[in-house]
Amino acid sequence: MKGFGIIKGLGVTLKHIYDTYAEDFKTGRKRYYNEAGVRMRMTPDTKGIFTVNYPEERLPVAENFRFVPFLVYEEEEGEKVPRCTACGICSKVCPTQCIWITRAEDPETGKPLKTPAEFYIDIDLCMNCGFCAEYCPFDAIKMDHDYELASYDRMQNNIYDKERLLKPASYYAEIRPLHYAREKQAKAEEAAKKAARRRPRE
Amino acid sequence: MPDELNKPEYNIPPELEGTVAITTLDRIYNWGRRYSVWPMFFGLACCAIEMIATAGARFDLARFGMEIMRPSPRQCDLMIVSGTVTKKMIPQVVRLYNQMPEPKYVLSMGACACGGGPFKRGYNVIAGVDKYIPVDVYVPGCPPTPQALLYGLIKIQEKIDKESVKEVRWYQKEEDPGIPVPILGPDLIDLRDFPELLERVTQKEDQA
Amino acid sequence: MNEEIKVLETYEQAVLERFPDWVRVDEREGYQGLLVESANLLPLMSDLRDELGYDLLTSLTGVDYLPEEKMEVVYHLFRSTGGAILEIKVQIPRSNPVVPSLVGLYPGAAFQEREAWDLLGIKFEGHPHLKRILMWEGFSGHPLRKDWQEVFYGDEKKPYEDRWPKGKTKKIEADNPYQENIAYPEGFNPETWIPEPAEFLFKGSIPLEQEEEFDTEKLVVNLGPQHPSTHGVFRMVATLDGETVVDLEPVMGYLHRNHEKIGEKNTFAMNMPYTDRLDYFCSMSNNFGYALAVEKLLGEKYHPPERAQYIRVIMAELTRVLNHFMAIGFFLNDLGAYFTPALYTIKERELILDIFEAVAGSRMMCNYFRFGGVVRDLPQGMEEHIREMAYERLPRQIDELDRYLVENEIVVSRGQGVGVLTPEQAIGLSAAGPVLRASGVPYDIRRADPYSIYDRFDFDVAVRYHGDVYDRFLIRFDEIRQSIRILQQAIDSIPQGEVLANKPAYKFKMPVGEAYGRVEGPKGELGFYVVSDGTDNPWRYHVRAPSFINLTGLRQMCLGEKVADLVAILGSIDIVLGEVDR
């Protein structure tokens, strides 16, 4: 019969409309405006309304999620000590070459120090590939989860300097708990190995 | 009546609460505009897919009054420059911008539209669409996630909120001449730079 | 039968025996294939096509060997019945790069030859309409030549010297005296310069016959570059006789962002995230092709471990499912079903993107593959999640989509018999992927020339026989179903273990040589041709983009159709402009 295909197709849309109300009726209030509700809408058997009401609700990002990079610093006696040693690997692997680093120098001897004096990232160039974080041997540069970076002026805002890039290690532990724990464990193991190596010599 | 219209909070007698709202002309003008920003259905590159995803079910642009994406520039208020702008494309982008009626806004989406992005050094790439058309909001990221784009759109709404009927450029007396459309020559010819270009050529000839 | 296999194993010898005077083996270290003089190219190719069955000219490109003052044109040939590659090369002097055009033998060479002329300045004698394709007519210079430099010219190779240890924080525009990415040739005078006439674009690749007959009725209609259903910045210049299309000229290059030139400045590792941006729906497949090509160069040491192979296949198949879902949704958009089917398919895409985000870190630009494996293992619980998707969600949704759309009378009547491409035409036009298979040619690289571990899985090559728009629409359903089958087998048999063959590295000891790696991307054969000169940066980096080459057949499909069907035909090819223009 002509037109049967269309009617069959309309049945599918009708079922979608029905599902919307049926799901709402079944789960009630707890479907919206809380994290469990958002997670429910992300599972493979989700049905009904699929919308995440940004900005009231936010889609949780995966731990591996990467946006622009940031520098990790450790809090030591109230001072920000960046983990970065200005080795320059991130600026070498960066595919868009959007990282500029000036290595700090000892003001007296002029010898290079293991810390950056200046560190810039041009986020107008950055392609969020994550190479800098991947190849950093000191876990000093990591990919951020913060994507709300829109601004009215790019000349002012879109070259990030060291001040803006530095974020505490606690923030890193918060957004990437698994990575942080894994790195901490690896470091502890490394330290233990070193200690074990040193002991026989003594 | 939405609460946001009611600020500056005048004292409304209790018996009239809920029936009467007092507001300013600017506020109601901007309130009307901010919830009816129609973006242009205009995709350039990768970011356009995220823009379409933003219009999809999960992020649902319609919640901001932006569901109607118009393919024609004559019917839109917002141009989302979503992706790499190339020299071959810039004449069309400028022409589309000129064809949009006032009030118009431009959102540059993604690293490429903001400043050339990963392709900045390419011979056919414009390092930032703002070299040709004025941009209101920059959304960095490669590509920005739909939520990052929504954040940029909220920024546009905030910008609209701050405008005043008295000062907006589309009620000024001077007529907007539009932006001259660049020409494709041996390389891109920006007509605004034409005098400089001419000067350069004559200088060279003088030297010779 | 036995003889056939013998020929396949020793294809190079077979050609050598047949033409001892014409061809010789390319004996440079790391190179393969056969060299031929340009005078003998046409007779050799016609014999290869007609007698030895190499009917599929998949890739054609040029290489600029500046130090040797030579240009090389590289042809990659396959048989549509399956088998390994046959590489033919022609060397020509750089000062006068002329080779005979192959358009007469393989019509699919038309766009690729134009691209080689545009970017490398190689002249193809006998090409019916040799003009620029990616840049505009009148642009000065051929950008992919090694002595041509863009204006934003920093150091010759990445990484740039000035980034570390003395970082300079200036915008690179400051390097350029005119503040823009613009350079005019010597002696250019804007006052006396006359722009190209607009009609230049409207001239079709083949001149119209009997032009004077419809002098009064001929109408030129431009669709694009800003058009809601050209899938981006694509432009079709259609010449109409009433409602009927009598000629069609695809115009592209509006998104030409210099992928290959930038790729030659990058190091090998840096190109991986750039490949994401080729076909931005299928970044995983693009990664796959590039990784295969470079692993071929690097040798056995970089053979990925078992688990990585499985992860690669799972990701590539998920990408195919995602891409075809979107292709179906957008195709219905093009037919005028404004957005509802697309909404449903975008929903499935979002759920697959959640997997990609959890695994690779980004929704679209995954950058997940590395030479010798993948960057990191699947996160905890992901295998279960993928299994649930592969066994429950995706089969259910594809069945629902099937009920929703396939029997719809509007889709049927707008699709059946429209935009037909016969098998012979499809092979001749170098079509690939769903476009080729919908025309009745069961050519799938996963079967015809298996790579990775595809030979372990049980699946059918989807094929349809009418070659019209409707079949190209249906074949995407078939392919999703086959991909789900592969996904189910892969997720059930994935072993534990390492995911990277070597330690993570960003610098590699690249041997001198060339490699052509290809995968069956969702849109067709995606090939990467890489030439290494032993340094960190590739000497030549060429992408055989399926969307671009599938467009060669667009004119053939559209001739004689109504103007309203143009959009449907274009939608059924499923192009992505990032890949067309690169």
Short mmCIF file of C-alpha atoms in Angstrom, two decimals, chain A residues 1-10 12-17 19 41-50 59-67 86-89 91-103 105 118 120 122 124-125 127-131 134-135 154-155 158-159 178-179, chain C residues 158-173 266-267 269-274 276-277 340 344 346-348 350-351 354 357-363 365-368 370 375-377 379-380 385 388-389 392-393 396-397 400-405 407-410 504-506 508:
data_model
loop_
_atom_site.label_atom_id
_atom_site.label_comp_id
_atom_site.label_asym_id
_atom_site.label_seq_id
_atom_site.Cartn_x
_atom_site.Cartn_y
_atom_site.Cartn_z
CA MET A 1 0.00 0.00 0.00
CA LYS A 2 1.31 3.44 -0.89
CA GLY A 3 1.99 5.50 2.18
CA PHE A 4 2.47 2.55 4.51
CA GLY A 5 6.22 3.24 4.76
CA ILE A 6 5.61 6.78 5.85
CA ILE A 7 3.05 5.71 8.45
CA LYS A 8 5.45 3.10 9.78
CA GLY A 9 8.11 5.76 10.06
CA LEU A 10 5.77 8.11 11.84
CA VAL A 12 8.81 5.51 15.26
CA THR A 13 8.62 9.22 15.94
CA LEU A 14 5.43 8.66 17.89
CA LYS A 15 7.21 6.10 20.00
CA HIS A 16 9.94 8.64 20.73
CA ILE A 17 7.33 11.12 21.92
CA ASP A 19 9.07 7.45 25.53
CA ARG A 41 21.01 10.00 30.26
CA MET A 42 24.48 8.88 29.18
CA THR A 43 24.03 5.13 29.48
CA PRO A 44 23.55 2.91 26.42
CA ASP A 45 19.96 2.14 27.38
CA THR A 46 18.90 5.76 27.74
CA LYS A 47 15.44 6.62 26.55
CA GLY A 48 13.26 9.66 26.57
CA ILE A 49 14.65 13.16 26.98
CA PHE A 50 18.32 13.26 26.13
CA LEU A 59 27.81 16.86 31.07
CA PRO A 60 30.51 15.23 33.18
CA VAL A 61 33.74 15.04 31.21
CA ALA A 62 35.82 11.91 31.15
CA GLU A 63 39.05 11.84 33.08
CA ASN A 64 41.03 11.66 29.86
CA PHE A 65 39.29 14.73 28.48
CA ARG A 66 41.68 17.40 27.28
CA PHE A 67 41.23 21.04 26.55
CA ALA A 86 62.16 24.26 31.44
CA CYS A 87 63.55 21.26 29.58
CA GLY A 88 61.71 22.37 26.47
CA ILE A 89 60.31 18.99 25.43
CA SER A 91 57.72 23.13 23.02
CA LYS A 92 59.56 20.67 20.79
CA VAL A 93 56.76 18.15 20.43
CA CYS A 94 53.99 20.72 20.07
CA PRO A 95 52.60 20.25 16.55
CA THR A 96 51.47 23.86 16.25
CA GLN A 97 54.49 25.25 18.09
CA CYS A 98 52.27 27.31 20.35
CA ILE A 99 54.51 27.05 23.43
CA TRP A 100 57.27 29.58 24.14
CA ILE A 101 59.56 29.07 27.11
CA THR A 102 62.32 31.28 28.44
CA ARG A 103 64.59 29.36 30.75
CA GLU A 105 69.11 32.08 34.47
CA GLU A 118 58.48 32.83 31.28
CA TYR A 120 53.54 31.21 27.23
CA ASP A 122 48.99 30.80 22.54
CA ASP A 124 44.65 30.58 19.42
CA LEU A 125 47.10 28.06 17.99
CA MET A 127 45.00 22.18 18.89
CA ASN A 128 44.35 20.38 22.22
CA CYS A 129 46.27 17.33 21.02
CA GLY A 130 47.77 16.58 24.42
CA PHE A 131 51.30 15.86 23.19
CA GLU A 134 51.95 13.03 27.13
CA TYR A 135 55.67 13.53 26.67
CA ARG A 154 41.55 37.54 21.98
CA MET A 155 44.56 39.85 21.87
CA ASN A 158 44.28 34.31 24.42
CA ILE A 159 48.00 34.24 25.11
CA LEU A 178 43.33 8.20 38.69
CA HIS A 179 46.22 9.75 36.77
CA LYS C 158 59.49 22.06 13.08
CA PRO C 159 60.39 22.35 15.92
CA TYR C 160 61.27 26.01 15.49
CA GLU C 161 64.50 27.19 17.03
CA ASP C 162 63.10 30.26 18.72
CA ARG C 163 60.65 28.54 21.06
CA TRP C 164 63.16 27.37 23.62
CA PRO C 165 65.24 28.20 25.66
CA LYS C 166 64.78 31.84 24.65
CA GLY C 167 61.08 31.99 23.99
CA LYS C 168 59.81 34.86 21.93
CA THR C 169 56.26 35.86 22.64
CA LYS C 170 55.36 37.64 19.49
CA LYS C 171 52.61 36.81 17.10
CA ILE C 172 54.10 35.50 13.90
CA GLU C 173 52.41 38.24 11.92
CA ASN C 266 55.99 18.70 10.83
CA THR C 267 57.84 15.77 12.28
CA ALA C 269 54.73 12.24 15.14
CA MET C 270 53.27 15.75 14.85
CA ASN C 271 51.24 14.77 11.83
CA MET C 272 49.08 12.41 13.88
CA PRO C 273 46.82 15.12 15.37
CA TYR C 274 46.70 16.86 12.01
CA ASP C 276 42.32 14.04 12.83
CA ARG C 277 41.30 17.17 11.00
CA THR C 340 14.31 14.87 12.74
CA TYR C 344 18.06 10.68 16.06
CA ILE C 346 23.20 12.67 16.27
CA LYS C 347 21.97 11.04 19.45
CA GLU C 348 23.75 7.79 18.57
CA GLU C 350 26.86 11.46 20.97
CA LEU C 351 26.84 8.08 22.71
CA ASP C 354 31.27 9.55 24.89
CA GLU C 357 36.11 11.03 24.98
CA ALA C 358 36.67 8.49 27.71
CA VAL C 359 39.23 6.55 25.68
CA ALA C 360 41.10 9.18 23.72
CA GLY C 361 40.33 12.40 25.53
CA SER C 362 38.49 14.32 22.88
CA ARG C 363 35.13 13.98 21.23
CA MET C 365 39.95 14.96 17.43
CA CYS C 366 41.00 11.72 19.00
CA ASN C 367 44.74 11.63 18.27
CA TYR C 368 44.70 8.15 19.74
CA ARG C 370 50.77 5.99 17.87
CA VAL C 375 48.54 5.85 23.23
CA ARG C 376 46.81 4.36 26.25
CA ASP C 377 44.76 1.37 27.27
CA PRO C 379 39.86 2.90 30.85
CA GLN C 380 38.28 0.65 33.41
CA HIS C 385 30.41 -0.32 27.93
CA GLU C 388 26.73 -3.16 25.75
CA MET C 389 26.74 -0.73 22.85
CA GLU C 392 22.30 -3.92 22.69
CA ARG C 393 22.15 -0.31 21.69
CA ARG C 396 18.44 -1.86 18.25
CA GLN C 397 18.94 1.63 16.93
CA GLU C 400 14.69 1.35 14.47
CA LEU C 401 16.27 3.60 11.87
CA ASP C 402 15.54 0.92 9.30
CA ARG C 403 11.85 0.88 10.24
CA TYR C 404 11.82 4.63 10.27
CA LEU C 405 13.35 5.39 6.92
CA GLU C 407 10.47 1.97 3.30
CA ASN C 408 9.51 5.60 3.34
CA GLU C 409 7.92 6.25 -0.05
CA ILE C 410 9.49 9.66 -0.42
CA PRO C 504 56.51 6.20 24.05
CA ALA C 505 58.65 8.37 21.80
CA TYR C 506 58.27 11.52 19.79
CA PHE C 508 61.96 8.08 15.48
#
